[in-house]
mmCIF file of C-alpha atoms in Angstrom:
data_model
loop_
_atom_site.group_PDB
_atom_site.id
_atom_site.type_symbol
_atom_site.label_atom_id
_atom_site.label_comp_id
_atom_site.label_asym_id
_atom_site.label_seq_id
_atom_site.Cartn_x
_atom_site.Cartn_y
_atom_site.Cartn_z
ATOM 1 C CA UNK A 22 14.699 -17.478 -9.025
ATOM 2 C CA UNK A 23 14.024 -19.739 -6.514
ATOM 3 C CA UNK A 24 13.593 -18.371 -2.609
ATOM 4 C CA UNK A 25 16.965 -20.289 -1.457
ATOM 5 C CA UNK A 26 18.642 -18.573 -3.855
ATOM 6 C CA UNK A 27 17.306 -14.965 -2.754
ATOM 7 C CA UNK A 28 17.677 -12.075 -0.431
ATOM 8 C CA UNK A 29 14.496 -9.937 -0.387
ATOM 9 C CA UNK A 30 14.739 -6.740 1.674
ATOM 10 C CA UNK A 31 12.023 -4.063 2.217
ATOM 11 C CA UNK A 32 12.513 -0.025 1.092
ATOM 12 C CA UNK A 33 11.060 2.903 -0.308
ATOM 13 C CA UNK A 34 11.125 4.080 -3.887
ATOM 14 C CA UNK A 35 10.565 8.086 -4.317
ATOM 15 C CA UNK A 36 10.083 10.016 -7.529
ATOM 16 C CA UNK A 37 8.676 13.417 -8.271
ATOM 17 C CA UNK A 38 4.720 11.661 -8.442
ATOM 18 C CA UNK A 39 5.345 10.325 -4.440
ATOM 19 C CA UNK A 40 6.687 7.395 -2.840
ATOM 20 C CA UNK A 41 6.073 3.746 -2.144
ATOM 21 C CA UNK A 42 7.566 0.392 -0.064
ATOM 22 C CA UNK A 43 8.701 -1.910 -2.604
ATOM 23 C CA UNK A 44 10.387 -5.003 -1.698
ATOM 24 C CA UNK A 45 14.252 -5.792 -3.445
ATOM 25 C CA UNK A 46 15.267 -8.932 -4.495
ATOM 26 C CA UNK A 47 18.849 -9.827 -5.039
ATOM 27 C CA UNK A 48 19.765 -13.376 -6.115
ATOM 28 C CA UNK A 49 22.608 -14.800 -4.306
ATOM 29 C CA UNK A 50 26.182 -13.354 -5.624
ATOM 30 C CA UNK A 51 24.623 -10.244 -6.362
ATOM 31 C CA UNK A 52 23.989 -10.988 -10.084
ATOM 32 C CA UNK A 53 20.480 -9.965 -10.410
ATOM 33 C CA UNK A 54 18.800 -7.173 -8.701
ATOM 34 C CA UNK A 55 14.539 -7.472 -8.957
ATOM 35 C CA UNK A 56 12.056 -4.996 -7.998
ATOM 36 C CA UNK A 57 8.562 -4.393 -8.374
ATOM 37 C CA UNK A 58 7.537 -0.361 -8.706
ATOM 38 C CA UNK A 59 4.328 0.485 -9.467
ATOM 39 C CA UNK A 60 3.351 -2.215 -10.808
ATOM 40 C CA UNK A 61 6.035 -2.487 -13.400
ATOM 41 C CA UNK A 62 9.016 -4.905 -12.907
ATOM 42 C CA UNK A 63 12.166 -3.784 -12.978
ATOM 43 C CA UNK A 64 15.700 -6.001 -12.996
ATOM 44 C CA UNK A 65 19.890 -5.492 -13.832
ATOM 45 C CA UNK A 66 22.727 -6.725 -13.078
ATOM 46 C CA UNK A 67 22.973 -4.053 -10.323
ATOM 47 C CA UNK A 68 21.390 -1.441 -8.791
ATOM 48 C CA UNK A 69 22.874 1.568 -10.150
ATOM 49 C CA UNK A 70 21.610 -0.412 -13.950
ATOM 50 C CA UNK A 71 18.034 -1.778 -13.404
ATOM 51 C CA UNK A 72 15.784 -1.453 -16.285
ATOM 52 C CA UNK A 73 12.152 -2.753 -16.809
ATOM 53 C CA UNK A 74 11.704 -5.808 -17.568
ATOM 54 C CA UNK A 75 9.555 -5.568 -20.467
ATOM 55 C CA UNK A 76 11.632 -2.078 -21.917
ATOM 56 C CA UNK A 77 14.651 -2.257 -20.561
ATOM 57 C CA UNK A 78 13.978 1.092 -20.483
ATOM 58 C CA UNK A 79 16.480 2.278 -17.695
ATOM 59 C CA UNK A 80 15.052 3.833 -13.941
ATOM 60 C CA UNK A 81 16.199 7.308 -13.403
ATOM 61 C CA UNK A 82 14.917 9.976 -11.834
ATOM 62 C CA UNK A 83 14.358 8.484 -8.456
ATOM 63 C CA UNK A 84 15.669 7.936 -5.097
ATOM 64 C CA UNK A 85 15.701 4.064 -3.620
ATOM 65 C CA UNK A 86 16.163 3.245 -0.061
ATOM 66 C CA UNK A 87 16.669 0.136 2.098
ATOM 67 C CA UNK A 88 18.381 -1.707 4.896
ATOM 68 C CA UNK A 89 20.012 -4.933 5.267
ATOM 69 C CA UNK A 90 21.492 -6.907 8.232
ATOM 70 C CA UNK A 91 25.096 -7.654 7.748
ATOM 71 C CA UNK A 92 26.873 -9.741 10.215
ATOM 72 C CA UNK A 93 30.327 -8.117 11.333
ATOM 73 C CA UNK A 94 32.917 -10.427 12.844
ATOM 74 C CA UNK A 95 35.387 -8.893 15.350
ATOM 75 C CA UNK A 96 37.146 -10.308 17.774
ATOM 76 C CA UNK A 97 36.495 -13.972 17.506
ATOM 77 C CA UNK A 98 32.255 -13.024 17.602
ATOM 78 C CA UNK A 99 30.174 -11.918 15.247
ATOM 79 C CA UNK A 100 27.312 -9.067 16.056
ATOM 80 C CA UNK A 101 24.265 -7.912 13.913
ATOM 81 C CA UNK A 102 24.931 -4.661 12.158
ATOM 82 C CA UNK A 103 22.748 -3.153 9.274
ATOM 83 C CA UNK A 104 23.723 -1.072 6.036
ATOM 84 C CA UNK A 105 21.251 1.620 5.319
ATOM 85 C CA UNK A 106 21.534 2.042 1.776
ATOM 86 C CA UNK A 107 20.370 5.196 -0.617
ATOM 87 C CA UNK A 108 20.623 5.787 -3.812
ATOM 88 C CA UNK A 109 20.081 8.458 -6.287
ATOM 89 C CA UNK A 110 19.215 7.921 -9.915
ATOM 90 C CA UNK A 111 19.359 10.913 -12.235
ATOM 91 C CA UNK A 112 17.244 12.389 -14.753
ATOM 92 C CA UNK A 113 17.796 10.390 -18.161
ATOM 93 C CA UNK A 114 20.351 11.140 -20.232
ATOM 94 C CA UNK A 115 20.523 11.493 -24.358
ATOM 95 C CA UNK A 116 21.658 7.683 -23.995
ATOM 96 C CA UNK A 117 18.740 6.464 -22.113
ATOM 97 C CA UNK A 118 20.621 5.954 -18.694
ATOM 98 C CA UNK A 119 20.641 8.364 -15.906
ATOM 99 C CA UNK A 120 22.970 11.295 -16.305
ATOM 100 C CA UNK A 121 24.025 10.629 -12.724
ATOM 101 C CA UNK A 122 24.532 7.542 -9.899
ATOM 102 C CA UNK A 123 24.844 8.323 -6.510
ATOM 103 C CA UNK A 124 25.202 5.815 -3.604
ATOM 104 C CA UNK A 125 25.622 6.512 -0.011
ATOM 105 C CA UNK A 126 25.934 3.469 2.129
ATOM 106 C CA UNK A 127 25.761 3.735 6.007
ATOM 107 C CA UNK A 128 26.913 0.852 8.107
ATOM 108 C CA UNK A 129 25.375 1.012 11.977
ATOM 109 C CA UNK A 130 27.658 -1.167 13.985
ATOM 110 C CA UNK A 131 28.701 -1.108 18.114
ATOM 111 C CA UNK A 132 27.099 2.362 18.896
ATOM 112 C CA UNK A 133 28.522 3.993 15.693
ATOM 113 C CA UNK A 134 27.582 4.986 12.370
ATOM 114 C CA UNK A 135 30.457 4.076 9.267
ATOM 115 C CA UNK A 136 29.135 6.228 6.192
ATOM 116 C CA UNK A 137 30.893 5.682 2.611
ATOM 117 C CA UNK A 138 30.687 9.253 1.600
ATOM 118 C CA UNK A 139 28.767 9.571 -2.162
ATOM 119 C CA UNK A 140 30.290 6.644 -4.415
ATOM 120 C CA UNK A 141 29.860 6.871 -8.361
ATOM 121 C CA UNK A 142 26.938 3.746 -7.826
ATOM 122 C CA UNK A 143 29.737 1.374 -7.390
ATOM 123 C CA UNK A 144 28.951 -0.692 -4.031
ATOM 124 C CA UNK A 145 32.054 -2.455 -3.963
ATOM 125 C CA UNK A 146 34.106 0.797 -3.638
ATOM 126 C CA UNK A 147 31.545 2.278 -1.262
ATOM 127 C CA UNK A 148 31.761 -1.229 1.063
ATOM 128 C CA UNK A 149 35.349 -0.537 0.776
ATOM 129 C CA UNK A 150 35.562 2.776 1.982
ATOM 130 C CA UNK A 151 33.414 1.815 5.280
ATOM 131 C CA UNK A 152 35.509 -1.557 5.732
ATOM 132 C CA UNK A 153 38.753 1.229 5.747
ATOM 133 C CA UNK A 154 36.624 2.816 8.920
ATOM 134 C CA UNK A 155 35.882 -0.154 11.092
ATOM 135 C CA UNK A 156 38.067 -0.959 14.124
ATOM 136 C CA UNK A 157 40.790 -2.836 14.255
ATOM 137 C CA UNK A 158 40.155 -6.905 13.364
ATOM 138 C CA UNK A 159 36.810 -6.167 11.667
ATOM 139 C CA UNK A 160 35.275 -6.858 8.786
ATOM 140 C CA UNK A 161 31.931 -8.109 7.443
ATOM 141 C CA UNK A 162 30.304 -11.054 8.291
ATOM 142 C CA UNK A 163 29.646 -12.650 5.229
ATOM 143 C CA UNK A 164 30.049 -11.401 1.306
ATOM 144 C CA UNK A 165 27.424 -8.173 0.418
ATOM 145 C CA UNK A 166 26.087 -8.305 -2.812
ATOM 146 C CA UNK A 167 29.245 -9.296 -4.801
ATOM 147 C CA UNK A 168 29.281 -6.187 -7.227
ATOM 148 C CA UNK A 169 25.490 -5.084 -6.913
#
């Protein structure tokens, strides 16, 4: 993937042995989601399915967090807000994938914090949920990771 073509935000990966920063890349459209964690690549088609690379051997049993600006437009201006995302990867099932998703997205906007509640992994029904909250005449800025 070329850098144009990117997003690349900064988080934390936790599992049972400790954590670590990793760095997230997302290709534009949301239709690839990279990440490095110790030192084994890992990539999906979203975050809630990212496998390694070499495996495809599915990440579970591990929390990921990060943050990413996201422009909201409201009244005829647009200010910088960012989405604190977390998610929650179960243990692995008896089908290789983890038994449970869990994402919690937080948007921090005007003095206020819009919080999606615990979606099923799906971050277009979680964006949804916060879009419901904002006031009046707002809504994001630009598209967030078309179904990531």
């Amino acid at each position: 993937m070329s850098s144009e073509s990117t997003e690349v935000w900064t988080g934390w990966y936790r599992d049972r042995r400790g954590a670590e920063a990793i760095a997230i890349t997302v290709a534009m459209g949301g239709r690839e989601v990279r990440t490095r964690i110790r030192g084994m690549e890992y990539e999906g088609p979203s975050f809630a399915a990212l496998g390694a690379a070499e495996s495809g051997e599915a990440l579970s049993g591990c929390v990921l967090e990060w943050d990413l600006p996201l422009p909201v437009a409201l009244d005829g201006s647009v200010e910088q807000a960012t989405l604190s995302c977390l998610l929650a990867l179960g243990e692995r099932g008896a089908d290789g994938r983890p038994e449970r998703v869990d994402l919690n997205l937080t948007l921090h906007f005007g003095g206020a914090a819009y919080e999606s509640g615990i979606a099923g992994g799906g971050f277009d029904e979680a964006l949804g949920r916060i879009r419901r909250q904002l006031p009046e005449g707002a809504d994001f800025g630009r598209r967030v990771l078309e179904s990531a």
